Amino acid sequence: MSGEPLLEVKNISTSFFSHLGEIQAVRGVSFYLNRGDVLGIVGESGSGKSVTALSIMGLIEKPGKIKQGEIIFNGEDLMKKSQREMCELRGNEISMIFQDPMTSLNPVYRIENQMVEVIRYHNRNLSRKKAVAQAVEMLRLVKIPEPEKQIKSYPHEFSGGMRQRVMIATALSSNPGLLIADEPTTALDVTIQAQILDLMNDLRARINASIILITHDLGVIAEVCSRIIVMYGGTIMEAGNERDIFYNPQNPYTVGLHQSIPSNLAISEKRLVPIRGTPPNLMYPPKGCPFSPRCSYTMRICLEEAAPTIRLSDTHISVCWLLHENAPKINGYSKGKIVDRYKTPSGS
Amino acid sequence: MRNYFFRRFIQSLFTIFLIATVTFFMMRSIPGGPFTRERPVPDEIMRALNAKYNLDAPLIVQYFDYMKSLLTFNLGPSFSRVGVSVNKLIGLGFPATAKIGFLAVLLIILVGIPVGIVSALKQNRPVDYFVMFMATLGVTIPNFVIATLYIYLFAGKLGWVPSFGLRTPWAYIGPILALSGYSLSFVARLTRSSMLEVLRQDYIRTARANGLKELSVIGKHAMRNALIPVITYLGPTIALLMTGSFVIERIFAIPGIGRYFVESVSSRDYTVIMGVTVLYASFYVLMIYLVDVLYAMIDPRIRFDKEIP
Amino acid sequence: MPSEADYFGFVSKEESQNLETLEKSLTYWQDAWRRLKKHKLAMAGLAGVISTILFAVLGPFFSRFSYSDQILDYARTPPRLDIYEVADDYYVFLTKDYNLLRVSEKGEILERIFDTNKDLERKAYTYFDARRGLEIELDFSYNLLPGKEADYNFTLVANGGDPITEATKTVFNRTYPFGSDSIGRSILVRVMYGARISLIVAFVASLANLLIGAVYGSIAGYEGGRTDILMMRFVDILNSIPLLIYVILIMVLVGNRGLWTMIIALGSVYWVTMARLVRGQVLSLKGQEFVLAARALGVKKRSIISRHLIPNTIGPIIISMTMMIPRAIFTEAFLSFIGLGVSAPMASWGTLTEDALSALLSFPYQLFFPSMAIAITMLSFNFLGDGLRDALDPRLRKG
Ligand SMILES: Nc1ncnc2c1ncn2[C@@H]1O[C@H](COP(=O)(O)OP(=O)(O)OP(=O)(O)O)[C@@H](O)[C@H]1O
Ligand SMILES: [Mg+2]
């Protein structure tokens, strides 16, 4: 537990209203992030991680809409801010980098042009020359070789890893308090992945930023994150610190995630078991627990009613009926106290 | 990059050469020859005519002669209009065709593109619906229908404009509208859909995530990418406006190249058909070449991607 | 009402997965159809296309004229008739050529009443119905000769009675609902037959393009390597040529202006897009065979075919067909319009508009109906195509 909260997300729900119906991408998600911390958000594809991040950024676009909730950043509710105020905030105090570095840079402008535009936008007194110098400095920081020369390149002349570095350099150029990294390494190969993660960790320490690291790969976040949220079907399934999630997972979904990835941390000697079935259709989310159709311990109540939030320790909560005191005892799962899910920022 | 432009230029010249060749042999393979009329022409005269127009030479010689004169931009004499060269006919028709064509292109660029952008930015709002409704009408109603309805209404019923010719400035409105109607609507639709597509791209989200104002996101980051397909379409369209003019010039009785072409089609005036075909085709090929050049300048990726060994 | 204990009992796999299986049972085509049905404009387009086809196929069976039946006496009657009651229950209609027609009160044309005397100087004609002994005098000098301004253009006098200046009523033309043309053929019937010609040309030419394009594209894609490069170069060259001019040249070249000339000209030229499309699909299909081999027995072949192959190939082909057909209709009309259409007495929508052009100002209805037919058909196909694109585009499936 370090520092005071920088970001508090309270019970947000975000939907997309397509012509076929409402896609409830995020349904009542709450969490908070302390200054200087790294928060990991894991979950399968389609579990609502990106939508959560975009909601924080205020970048949900039509036909999407944040239906409810509060997003408190530095003591201010971002939901109440105007579009202009959000522009000031974005790229300045909160930055975000995306999954696919290949498509996230504008193909028709040079790196220099794109970086300088952002730098000067947030620091209008800066001369062009100084902005270029700062951009070069940032590129050097993210370990791009020969930055003075490379800055003149077009994005397509860079490899994926290099582009992601450019993205990070741009995102960090204004010393943001919060960096949201949405699967920054998914599109890269394994060695590059490690380098980028190291780089981010390194930079975080240097500029004292908080990071939200989104990934669908538990292995990626093991070393970097102080706290981890597991998402599924637009809701939080489990939250806790590294020890809780890796050594004492208390949700069948988290356990499933562990078994489906090659990991030397958890149940390493066992065979890999993919979670059977497919993620729920968010247009008609199951009325009970979203994981119930795929769970190995589905009880009747799991199909009928949303699971309660159950506190297991100071740091650890899980959303699962199995931990309810009336549920049958299963090896490896303990019992805890039901708490009000909306009032309790998960993981505190 | 210069290398690429050069190679494309040579390719274009080759295409024009192919077009001229194919056109030549197509016209020469028409049974009966250019002087076949309903009433048979006496042998004597036929022979004299053939000799005069060099039609009695072997085909291959004729071909080389034709190519040679093409190199000096000489399209030969008209068969059905005695004593008039094809160059002369084209020279006569060119000013009217060019004026109408140029104004139509201007209209397409200055109206079609902005309207498409506005429509994309106001997606699913009344403005968008209105623009798309008009544009859909524009691409579905044939230009000759637009032209005739226009004449019926404004020249016939209301008497506001002359129904033919280009004698007053007002007289230009109808031909320009009819000529550009389809392309104007198409460009508006294309700009809109291309803009919407670009706005979905990751780099636009990046620009927004970096806090850039909408003006920059749209005006700089989206615009340049969105215009790429529009430019690709515009090149050949500018050339195709000329074929559109076939009908428009006929309906509005404008003495342009298109009207001469249509007349030569019905009177089977082969040299005129051939000349105008080669001229249009070359213009078309040239426009496509220009588009490629422009394209490479707008999109840096092209210079590398399109280099096929 | 199950007890507390029941709630916390485990359920079987089948039961827990019930919900899931219910949701994913929709096949690709059901899904596409569901999307299409939600697309209002596309459904309107589909309705338009179907009614146009019905109109062309069935329409002529319900009409008493054929496309070439001409009744010169009934030339140039408009769809709406201003009729004058010149005697008891005796209605007449005057055409713009000053032919006097006896019509019924409901708007059926019964017979022509011939003129017995034409005074062109005084602009007065005399007509005589011998059977009824009725003489009708027409004076149409008003507003034509100096000093005869009036708010009517002509008067009718029957057997020396009072001059009639105002139409008794305006009725629909029952005999020729869309009016008749300059030699007394029913425009409705000609528009119906025109629909046949235009649609046949469009469908057959599009099919020919589809066939050529598919064969060409799949050979290029399948052979790959140098053949592919060469074939695609040729396509590139074709693509940089104004094809319409070549359609015109082919039409001039073949000379004989029949249905087949038109089909050949249109069907042999516009296959480039299709060839590209099919080649791309074949290339990706080749890739999928590797996937199949790699996955060995793990994945059901049928599911790969129904999930990827068919949607990816048939979808774009259907879409591009719906776009090609209106284009062919348009081109056919265009060619007819510059005098290269099917020859008389056959008629397509294009030749009908062309015929109407010369008398546009006096007889606008002759142009109106064929133009409307073209516009409605093009609009329907366009709407349908747009809707199909939305419905069949696999990229949108995830959403
Ligand atoms: N713009 C949108 N329009 C409609 N639906 C959307 C949109 N964006 C996201 N969704 C839906 O919201 C759900 C959650 O998507 P989200 O992108 O948050 O998943 P994710 O957890 O980030 O997955 P991934 O690991 O693939 O990035 C998905 O079902 C997706 O279909
Ligand atoms: Mg995501």
mmCIF file of C-alpha atoms in Angstrom, chain C residues 23-24 53 61 71 77 87 94 96 113 129 131 133 152 154-155 163 192 249-250 254 273 303-304 312-313 329 355 388:
data_model
loop_
_atom_site.group_PDB
_atom_site.id
_atom_site.type_symbol
_atom_site.label_atom_id
_atom_site.label_comp_id
_atom_site.label_asym_id
_atom_site.label_seq_id
_atom_site.Cartn_x
_atom_site.Cartn_y
_atom_site.Cartn_z
ATOM 1 C CA GLU C 23 -27.274 -18.238 -28.658
ATOM 2 C CA LYS C 24 -24.857 -19.566 -31.161
ATOM 3 C CA ILE C 53 -38.675 -8.529 -62.153
ATOM 4 C CA PHE C 61 -49.465 -11.164 -69.839
ATOM 5 C CA ILE C 71 -52.802 2.216 -83.412
ATOM 6 C CA THR C 77 -52.233 10.338 -75.693
ATOM 7 C CA ALA C 87 -73.081 16.134 -76.015
ATOM 8 C CA LEU C 94 -58.172 16.472 -78.102
ATOM 9 C CA LYS C 96 -51.778 17.915 -79.082
ATOM 10 C CA ILE C 113 -63.496 11.090 -84.832
ATOM 11 C CA ASP C 129 -69.241 11.645 -86.213
ATOM 12 C CA ARG C 131 -73.039 7.504 -86.770
ATOM 13 C CA GLY C 133 -74.699 12.860 -86.837
ATOM 14 C CA TYR C 152 -58.095 29.066 -72.940
ATOM 15 C CA PHE C 154 -59.270 26.355 -78.013
ATOM 16 C CA THR C 155 -63.009 26.031 -78.092
ATOM 17 C CA PRO C 163 -68.544 26.975 -77.347
ATOM 18 C CA MET C 192 -42.636 -3.663 -69.464
ATOM 19 C CA LEU C 249 -16.168 0.295 -80.358
ATOM 20 C CA ILE C 250 -17.339 -3.290 -80.024
ATOM 21 C CA VAL C 254 -20.315 -5.849 -84.614
ATOM 22 C CA THR C 273 -13.050 -6.269 -60.608
ATOM 23 C CA SER C 303 -17.047 -25.766 -39.886
ATOM 24 C CA ILE C 304 -14.060 -24.177 -41.615
ATOM 25 C CA ASN C 312 -15.603 -14.845 -47.531
ATOM 26 C CA THR C 313 -16.156 -15.829 -51.132
ATOM 27 C CA ILE C 329 -28.547 -1.345 -66.888
ATOM 28 C CA ASP C 355 -37.179 8.044 -78.513
ATOM 29 C CA LEU C 388 -26.062 -6.882 -48.460
#
